[in-house]
Every structure is written in structure tokens, then in C-alpha cells.
Tab-separated table of C-alpha atoms in Angstrom:
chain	number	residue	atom	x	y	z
A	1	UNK	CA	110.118	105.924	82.442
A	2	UNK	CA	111.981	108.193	80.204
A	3	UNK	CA	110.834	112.057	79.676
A	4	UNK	CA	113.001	113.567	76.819
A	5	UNK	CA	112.795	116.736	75.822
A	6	UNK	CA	115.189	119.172	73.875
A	7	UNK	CA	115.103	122.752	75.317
A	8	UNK	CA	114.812	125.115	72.349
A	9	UNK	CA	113.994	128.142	74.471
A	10	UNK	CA	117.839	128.102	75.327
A	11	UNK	CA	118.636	128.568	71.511
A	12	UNK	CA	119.996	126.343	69.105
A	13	UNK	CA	122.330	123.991	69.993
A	14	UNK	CA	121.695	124.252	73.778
A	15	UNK	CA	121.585	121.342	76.475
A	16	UNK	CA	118.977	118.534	75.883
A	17	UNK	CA	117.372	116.804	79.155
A	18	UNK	CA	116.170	113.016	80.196
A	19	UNK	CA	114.781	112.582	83.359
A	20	UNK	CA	114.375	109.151	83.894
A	21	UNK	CA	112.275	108.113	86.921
A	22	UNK	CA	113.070	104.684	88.810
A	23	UNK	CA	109.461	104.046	89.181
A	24	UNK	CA	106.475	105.026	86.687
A	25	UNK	CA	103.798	104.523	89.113
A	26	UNK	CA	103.619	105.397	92.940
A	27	UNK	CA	101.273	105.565	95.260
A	28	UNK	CA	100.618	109.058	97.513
A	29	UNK	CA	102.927	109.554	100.173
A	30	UNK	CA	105.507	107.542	98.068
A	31	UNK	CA	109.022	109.018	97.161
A	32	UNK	CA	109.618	109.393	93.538
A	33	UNK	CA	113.086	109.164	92.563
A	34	UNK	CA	115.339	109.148	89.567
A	35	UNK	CA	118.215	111.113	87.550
A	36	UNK	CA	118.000	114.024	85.682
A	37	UNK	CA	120.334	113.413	82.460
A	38	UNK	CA	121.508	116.847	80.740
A	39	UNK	CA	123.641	116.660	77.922
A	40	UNK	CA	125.305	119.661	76.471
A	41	UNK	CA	125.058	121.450	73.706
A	42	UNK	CA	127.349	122.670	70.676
A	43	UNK	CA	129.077	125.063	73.333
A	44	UNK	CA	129.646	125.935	77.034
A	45	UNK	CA	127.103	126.873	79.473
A	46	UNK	CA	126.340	128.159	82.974
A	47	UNK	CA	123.482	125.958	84.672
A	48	UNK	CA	122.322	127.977	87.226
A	49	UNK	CA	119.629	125.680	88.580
A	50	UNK	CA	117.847	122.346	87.824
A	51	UNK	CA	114.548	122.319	89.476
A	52	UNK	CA	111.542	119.555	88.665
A	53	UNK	CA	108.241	120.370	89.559
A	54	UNK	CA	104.865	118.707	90.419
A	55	UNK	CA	101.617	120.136	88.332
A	56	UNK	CA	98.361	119.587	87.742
A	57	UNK	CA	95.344	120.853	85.718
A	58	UNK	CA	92.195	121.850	87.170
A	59	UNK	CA	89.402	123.698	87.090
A	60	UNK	CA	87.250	126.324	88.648
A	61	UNK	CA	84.176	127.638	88.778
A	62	UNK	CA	83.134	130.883	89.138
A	63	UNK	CA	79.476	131.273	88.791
A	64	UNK	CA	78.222	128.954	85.616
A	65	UNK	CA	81.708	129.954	83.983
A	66	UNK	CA	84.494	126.939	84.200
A	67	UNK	CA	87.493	127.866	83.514
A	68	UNK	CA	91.118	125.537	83.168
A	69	UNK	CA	94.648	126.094	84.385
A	70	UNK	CA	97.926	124.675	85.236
A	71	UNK	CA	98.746	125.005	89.416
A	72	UNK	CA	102.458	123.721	90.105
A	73	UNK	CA	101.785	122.437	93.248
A	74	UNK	CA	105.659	121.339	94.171
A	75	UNK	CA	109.001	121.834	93.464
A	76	UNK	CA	112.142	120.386	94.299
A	77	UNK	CA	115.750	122.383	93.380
A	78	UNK	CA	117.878	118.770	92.159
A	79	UNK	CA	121.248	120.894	91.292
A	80	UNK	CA	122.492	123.932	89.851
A	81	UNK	CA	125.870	126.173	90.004
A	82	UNK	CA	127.762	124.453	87.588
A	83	UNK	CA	129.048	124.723	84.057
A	84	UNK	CA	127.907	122.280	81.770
A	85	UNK	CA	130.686	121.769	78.564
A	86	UNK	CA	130.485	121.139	75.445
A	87	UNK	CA	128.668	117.694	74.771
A	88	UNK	CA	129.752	116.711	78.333
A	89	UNK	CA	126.741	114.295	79.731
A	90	UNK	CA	125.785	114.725	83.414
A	91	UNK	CA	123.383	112.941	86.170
A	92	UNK	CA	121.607	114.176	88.486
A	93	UNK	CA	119.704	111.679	90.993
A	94	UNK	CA	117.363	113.121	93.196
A	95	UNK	CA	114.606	112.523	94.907
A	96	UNK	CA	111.355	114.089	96.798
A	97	UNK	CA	108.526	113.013	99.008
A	98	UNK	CA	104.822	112.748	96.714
A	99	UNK	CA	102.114	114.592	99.023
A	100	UNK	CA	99.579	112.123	100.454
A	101	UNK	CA	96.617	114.119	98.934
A	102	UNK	CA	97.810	113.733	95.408
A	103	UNK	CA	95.298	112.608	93.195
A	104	UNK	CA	94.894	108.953	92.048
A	105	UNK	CA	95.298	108.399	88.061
A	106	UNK	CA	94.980	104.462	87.589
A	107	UNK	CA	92.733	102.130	89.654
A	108	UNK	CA	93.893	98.015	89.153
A	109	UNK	CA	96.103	99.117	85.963
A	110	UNK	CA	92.533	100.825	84.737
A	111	UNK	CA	93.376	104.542	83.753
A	112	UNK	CA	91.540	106.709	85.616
A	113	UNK	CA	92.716	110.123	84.709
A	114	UNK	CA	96.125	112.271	83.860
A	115	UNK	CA	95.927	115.081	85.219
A	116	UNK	CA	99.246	115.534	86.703
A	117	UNK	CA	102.862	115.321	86.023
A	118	UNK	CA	106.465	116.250	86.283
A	119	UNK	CA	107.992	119.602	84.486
A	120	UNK	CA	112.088	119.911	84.347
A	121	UNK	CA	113.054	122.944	84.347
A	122	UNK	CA	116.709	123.828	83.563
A	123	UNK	CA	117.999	127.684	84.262
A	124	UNK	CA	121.091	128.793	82.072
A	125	UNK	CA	122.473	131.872	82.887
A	126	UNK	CA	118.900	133.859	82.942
A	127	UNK	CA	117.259	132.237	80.703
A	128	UNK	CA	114.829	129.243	82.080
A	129	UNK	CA	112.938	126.352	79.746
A	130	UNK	CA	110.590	124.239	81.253
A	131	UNK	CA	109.548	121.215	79.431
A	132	UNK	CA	106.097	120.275	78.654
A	133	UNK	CA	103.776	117.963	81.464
A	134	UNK	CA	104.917	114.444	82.039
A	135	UNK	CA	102.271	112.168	83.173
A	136	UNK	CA	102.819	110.546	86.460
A	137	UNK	CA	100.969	107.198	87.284
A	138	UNK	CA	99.650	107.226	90.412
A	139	UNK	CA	98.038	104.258	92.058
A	140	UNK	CA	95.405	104.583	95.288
A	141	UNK	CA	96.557	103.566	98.627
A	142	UNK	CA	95.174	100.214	99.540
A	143	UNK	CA	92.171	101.807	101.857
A	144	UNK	CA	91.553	104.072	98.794
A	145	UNK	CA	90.824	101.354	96.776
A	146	UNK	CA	89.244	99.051	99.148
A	147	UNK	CA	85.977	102.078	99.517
A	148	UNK	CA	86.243	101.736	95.846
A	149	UNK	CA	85.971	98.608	95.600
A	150	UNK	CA	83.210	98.876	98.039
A	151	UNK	CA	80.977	101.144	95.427
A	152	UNK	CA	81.678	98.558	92.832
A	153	UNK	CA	80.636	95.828	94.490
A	154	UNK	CA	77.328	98.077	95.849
A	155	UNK	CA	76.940	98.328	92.190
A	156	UNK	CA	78.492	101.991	91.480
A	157	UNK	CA	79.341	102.899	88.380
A	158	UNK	CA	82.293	105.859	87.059
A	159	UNK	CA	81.124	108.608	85.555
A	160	UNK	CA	83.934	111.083	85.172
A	161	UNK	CA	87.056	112.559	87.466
A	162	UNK	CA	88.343	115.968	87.768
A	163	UNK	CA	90.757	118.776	89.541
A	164	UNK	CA	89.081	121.404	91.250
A	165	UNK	CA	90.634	124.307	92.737
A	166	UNK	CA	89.466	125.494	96.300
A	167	UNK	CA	89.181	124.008	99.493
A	168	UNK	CA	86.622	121.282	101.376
A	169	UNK	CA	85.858	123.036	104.502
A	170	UNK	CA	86.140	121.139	107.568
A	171	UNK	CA	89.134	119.412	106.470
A	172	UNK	CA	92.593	119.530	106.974
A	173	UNK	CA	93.608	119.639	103.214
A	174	UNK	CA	97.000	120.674	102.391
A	175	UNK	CA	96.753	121.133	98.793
A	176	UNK	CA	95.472	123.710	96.468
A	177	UNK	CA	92.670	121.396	94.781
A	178	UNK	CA	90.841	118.335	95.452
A	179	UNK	CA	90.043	115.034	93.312
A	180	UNK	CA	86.499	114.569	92.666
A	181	UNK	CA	85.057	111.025	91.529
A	182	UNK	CA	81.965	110.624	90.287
A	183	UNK	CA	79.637	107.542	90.196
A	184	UNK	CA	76.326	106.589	89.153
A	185	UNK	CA	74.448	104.897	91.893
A	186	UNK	CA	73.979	101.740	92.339
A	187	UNK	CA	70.153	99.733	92.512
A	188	UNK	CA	69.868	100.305	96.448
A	189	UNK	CA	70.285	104.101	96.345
A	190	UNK	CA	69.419	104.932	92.950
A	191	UNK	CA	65.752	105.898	94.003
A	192	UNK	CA	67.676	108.233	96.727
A	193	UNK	CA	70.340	110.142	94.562
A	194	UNK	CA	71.609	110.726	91.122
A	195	UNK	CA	75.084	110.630	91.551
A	196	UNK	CA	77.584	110.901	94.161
A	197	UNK	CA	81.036	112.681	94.281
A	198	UNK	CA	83.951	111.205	96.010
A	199	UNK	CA	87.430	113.320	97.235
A	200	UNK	CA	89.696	111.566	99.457
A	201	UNK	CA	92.245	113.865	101.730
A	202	UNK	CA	95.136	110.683	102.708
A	203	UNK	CA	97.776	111.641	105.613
A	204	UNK	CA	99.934	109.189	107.364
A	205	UNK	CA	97.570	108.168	109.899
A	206	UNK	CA	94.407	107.251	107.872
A	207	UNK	CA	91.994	108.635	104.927
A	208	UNK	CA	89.219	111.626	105.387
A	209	UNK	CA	86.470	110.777	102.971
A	210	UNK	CA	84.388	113.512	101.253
A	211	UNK	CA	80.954	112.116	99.712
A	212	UNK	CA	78.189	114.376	98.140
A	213	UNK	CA	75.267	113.299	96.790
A	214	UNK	CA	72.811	114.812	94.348
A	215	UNK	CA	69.585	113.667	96.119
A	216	UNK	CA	66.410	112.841	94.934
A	217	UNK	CA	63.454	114.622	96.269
A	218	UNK	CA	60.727	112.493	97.646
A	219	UNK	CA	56.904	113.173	98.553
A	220	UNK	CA	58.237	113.565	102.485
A	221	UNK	CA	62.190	114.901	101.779
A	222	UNK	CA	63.367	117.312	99.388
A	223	UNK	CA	66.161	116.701	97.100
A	224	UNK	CA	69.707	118.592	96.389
A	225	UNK	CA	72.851	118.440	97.408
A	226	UNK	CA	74.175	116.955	100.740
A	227	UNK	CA	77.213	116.427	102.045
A	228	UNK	CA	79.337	114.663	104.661
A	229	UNK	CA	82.990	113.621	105.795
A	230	UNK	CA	84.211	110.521	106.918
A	231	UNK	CA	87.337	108.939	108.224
A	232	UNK	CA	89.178	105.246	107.901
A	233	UNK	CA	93.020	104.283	109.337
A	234	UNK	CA	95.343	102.580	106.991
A	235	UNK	CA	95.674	99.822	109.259
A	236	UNK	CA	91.857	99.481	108.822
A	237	UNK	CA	91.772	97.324	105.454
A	238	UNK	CA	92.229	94.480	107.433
A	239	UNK	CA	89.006	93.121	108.966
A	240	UNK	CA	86.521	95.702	107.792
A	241	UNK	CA	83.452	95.175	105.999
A	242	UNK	CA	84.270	97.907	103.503
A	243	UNK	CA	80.670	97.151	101.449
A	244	UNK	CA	78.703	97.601	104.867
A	245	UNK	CA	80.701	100.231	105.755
A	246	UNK	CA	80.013	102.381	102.715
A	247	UNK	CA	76.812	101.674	102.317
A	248	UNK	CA	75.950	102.850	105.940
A	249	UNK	CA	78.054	106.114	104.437
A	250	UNK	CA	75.604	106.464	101.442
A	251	UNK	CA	72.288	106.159	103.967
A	252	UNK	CA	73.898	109.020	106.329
A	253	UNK	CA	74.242	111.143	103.497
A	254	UNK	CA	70.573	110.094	101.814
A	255	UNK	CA	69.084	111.490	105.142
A	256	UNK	CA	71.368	114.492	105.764
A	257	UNK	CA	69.978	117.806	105.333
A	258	UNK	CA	70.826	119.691	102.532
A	259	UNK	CA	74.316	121.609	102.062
A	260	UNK	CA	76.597	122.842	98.973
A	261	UNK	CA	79.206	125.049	97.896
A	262	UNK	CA	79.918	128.022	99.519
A	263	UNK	CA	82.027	130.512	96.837
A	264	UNK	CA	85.073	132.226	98.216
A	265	UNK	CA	88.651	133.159	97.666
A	266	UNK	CA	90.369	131.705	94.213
A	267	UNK	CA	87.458	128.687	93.221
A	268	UNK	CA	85.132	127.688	96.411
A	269	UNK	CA	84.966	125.489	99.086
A	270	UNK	CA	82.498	122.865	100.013
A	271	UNK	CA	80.274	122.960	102.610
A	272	UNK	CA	80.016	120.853	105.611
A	273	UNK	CA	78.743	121.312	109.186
A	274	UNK	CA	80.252	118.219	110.792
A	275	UNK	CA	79.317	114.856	110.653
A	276	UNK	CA	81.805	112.488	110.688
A	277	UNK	CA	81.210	108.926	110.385
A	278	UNK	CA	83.270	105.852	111.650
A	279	UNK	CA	85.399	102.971	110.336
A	280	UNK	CA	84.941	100.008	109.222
A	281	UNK	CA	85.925	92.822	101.850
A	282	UNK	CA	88.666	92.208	100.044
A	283	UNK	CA	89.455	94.265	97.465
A	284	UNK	CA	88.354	92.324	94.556
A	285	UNK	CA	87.596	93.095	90.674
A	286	UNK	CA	84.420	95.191	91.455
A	287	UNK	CA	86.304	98.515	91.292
A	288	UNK	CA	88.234	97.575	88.280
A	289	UNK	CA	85.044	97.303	86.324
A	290	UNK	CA	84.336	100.819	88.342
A	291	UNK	CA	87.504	101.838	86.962
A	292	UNK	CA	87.476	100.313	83.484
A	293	UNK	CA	84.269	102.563	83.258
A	294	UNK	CA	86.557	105.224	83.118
A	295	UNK	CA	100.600	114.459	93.246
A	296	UNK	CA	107.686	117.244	101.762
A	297	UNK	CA	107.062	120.474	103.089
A	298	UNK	CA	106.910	122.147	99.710
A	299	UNK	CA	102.875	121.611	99.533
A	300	UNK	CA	100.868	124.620	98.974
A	301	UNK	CA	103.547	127.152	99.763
A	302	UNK	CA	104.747	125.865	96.884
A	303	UNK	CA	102.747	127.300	93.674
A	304	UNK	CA	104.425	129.291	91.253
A	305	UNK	CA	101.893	130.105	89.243
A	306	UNK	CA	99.405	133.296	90.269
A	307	UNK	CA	96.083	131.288	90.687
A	308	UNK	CA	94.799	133.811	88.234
A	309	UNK	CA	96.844	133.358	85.694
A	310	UNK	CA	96.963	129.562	85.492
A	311	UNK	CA	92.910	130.130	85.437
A	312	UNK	CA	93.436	131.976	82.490
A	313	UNK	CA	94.534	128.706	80.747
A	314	UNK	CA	98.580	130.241	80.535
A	315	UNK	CA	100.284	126.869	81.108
């Protein structure tokens, strides 16, 4: 995968940049690699740094208002401190961990969403361009997709995906925003909910995931929003009944009490007061019907852009 782009901020007849990454499609946790090829322009130039960066687009909500803005979520310094000649071509390989909680954007080669990518940014003597968002492909972990492929085949259908800024409470979330999912339910909980909302927080040891439910009221339960957090290991695809699993999930969170946001700070977070569930067949073509239906140590230190001002829709 190729992402040209020509930086006219630098002036005319400035440095042009490739960066060309080994891999077009990851999964979270994965290292994306590649070389950053800069070219130069029609005269001599001071590169003071190279820097590529990891950003998404989401959304908040404050009150009924929703507003939309870029949150660069990563960055990685690739090179810099070097003069660049006249037409002189240069490559720059580098290469940066991809945080486990970065959000999935193709399910079984079914697009799920874009809503992050990779920005260059090249600093000559001052001045600094930074190229437009690059799509990258991200794929889910296999235990991501096999409790997707468990809603599928429990007859789930996608609705719509998005970014949103804040923080799920009880968690131990490391970036800015969270993924939600939402599905339609299937026939066996359709007369208990309306939809449910899926995030998934990965780490190296296993996947925390988030379900919420829109619930129906009934003539003995009242309805709303409920909420609750479970966990699965990686090594945990094996040998589970994923569709039993789940489905025990959904009939937790049918009886649960009631719970929802809570605002505070930049977006909100989600409320939760405990409840986590256990683990756990294959992951078959289910979720790719679901789908067809249809981002180390630099985490959340790592945002350049005031959380204000990328809410303001300033890209």
C-alpha cells in the first residue's frame, strides 16, 4: 500500500512523500511497518523531523448535540536532522507497535468501517505539512471475530459502527475512544431488546467485552438501557462454544437492572457496576453476512490535538 502525497504547504517545488506500508491490513497489537520515501524538491532543504501518526475520527456527545473530530491517538518520530538535496530520493523504514484497542475496520474481507489512518508529517526548517488520512485496514483478532461470529450465527444483524470519545468505566481502556458495534437482535432476544452495542478493549492476555442493550419493557420488567462487561483469553477460541457463550451474555444483560451513561470530562463514560461474566464454534460465514450488512507506549499520552478543538471538526 502506497500513500502519495505532494506537500504544497512547504511551497512550490518542495519535497514530495510515499510511505509505503509492507502490509495493508493488520490486526491490533500487530506492528505496522514500512518506508517513508521523500524525494526532493527543485532545491535544498533542512528536514528537521519525519514523524507518522495514528488518527481517528469520532464523535461526542454532549447533551443531544453530536459533534465530529480528528484525535491523533499515536505518533512515532521515523527520522529527522538531515538535509534533503536537490531531487535526491531517500528511505526511511520504520516501524511501530498498533495498540491492541484499535478499532476493527474489515470483518472476513467485509468493510466494516474507516475510521482511522496514518498522517506523514514532514518538518522543514519550521514549517510542518501533514498529509491528509490514510486508511488503515484493520482485521479483528481471532476471539474478536469468533463472538462475532457468535451474533451471526444467533441471528444478529449490523446496524452501524462508530468512534466515540470518552471512557467505559470499569475498564482498563488505554485509549481516548472506544468502538461501538451495533446489531439488531436476533429471533431469541428480539422480544427482550432493540438493539445491542458491542466495544471490545483487546490486551495481550485476552478480550474485555462491553455489551449494552436497549431493553424492552415488559408487563413485570421495565425497559432501557443495561449494561455489562465480560472477559475471554486469546487462547480461548479453541474449544469454546462461542454461540452458547454469547447467548448466556445476552440473557445476563436482558435481566440486569438498568444503567447508562454517566457525562463527564471531554465526551462521557459508560456506566457499569460490575458484573463480569466468564469464558467460553468455529468461526464460520455467519459474521460475514453480519459484516456484509455493513488503531507502544505512545497511547493516550500521545494526542496532539486539544480534545476541544478536534471536536470542533478542525482536522
Amino acid at each position: 500500500m502506497v500513500f502519495k502525497r505532494l506537500l504544497g504547504k512547504l511551497g512550490v517545488g518542495g519535497p514530495s512523500v510515499d510511505t509505503v506500508l509492507h502490509r495493508g491490513t493488520v490486526l491490533p497489537g500487530d506492528t505496522v511497518s514500512g518506508d517513508v520515501l521523500i524525494r526532493g524538491g527543485s532545491m535544498d532543504v533542512e528536514i528537521t523531523e519525519v514523524t507518522l501518526e495514528l488518527a481517528a475520527r469520532v464523535e461526542s456527545e454532549a447533551g443531544e448535540e453530536e459533534r465530529h473530530g480528528t484525535v491523533r491517538f499515536h505518533r512515532v518520530v521515523v527520522g529527522g536532522g538531515f538535509r534533503l538535496a536537490e531531487e535526491q530520493e531517500l528511505s526511511i523504514p520504520f516501524s511501530f507497535p498498533l495498540p491492541w484497542e484499535a478499532p476493527i475496520t474489515e470483518v472476513f474481507g467485509q468493510p466494516l468501517s474507516r475510521p482511522l489512518g496514518v498522517r506523514t508529517q514532514l518538518a522543514v526548517a519550521g514549517a510542518v505539512d501533514t498529509g491528509d488520512l490514510d486508511p488503515l485496514m484493520i482485521r479483528p483478532l481471532p476471539v474478536q471475530e469468533a463472538v462475532l461470529d457468535a451474533f451471526g450465527r444467533l441471528g444478529f444483524g449490523f446496524r452501524s459502527t462508530d468512534l466515540e470519545l470518552g471512557r467505559i468505566r470499569g475498564t482498563n481502556q488505554t485509549l481516548p475512544f472506544y468502538q461501538e458495534i451495533e446489531l439488531t437482535p436476533g429471533p431469541d432476544h428480539a422480544h427482550a431488546m432493540r438493539e445491542v452495542e458491542i466495544s471490545f478493549l483487546a490486551d495481550p492476555a485476552g478480550l474485555t467485552v462491553v455489551l449494552e442493550a436497549d431493553r424492552r419493557g415488559g408487563l413485570f420488567s421495565g425497559g432501557g438501557d443495561a449494561l455489562n462487561i465480560f472477559t475471554v483469553g486469546h487462547g480461548d477460541v479453541d474449544g469454546t462454544d462461542f454461540a452458547a457463550l454469547v447467548d448466556s451474555w445476552l440473557r445476563q444483560l436482558a435481566e440486569r437492572r438498568s444503567g447508562g451513561f454517566l457525562g463527564g470530562g471531554h465526551g462521557h463514560e459508560r456506566k457499569s457496576d460490575g458484573g463480569h461474566g466468564g469464558v467460553g464454534a468455529g468461526i464460520g460465514g455467519a459474521v460475514a453476512g453480519l459484516a456484509a450488512g455493513v488503531v507502544g507506549g505512545m497511547v493516550a499520552a500521545e494526542i496532539v490535538d486539544e480534545i476541544g478543538d478536534a471536536l470542533g471538526g478542525d482536522d
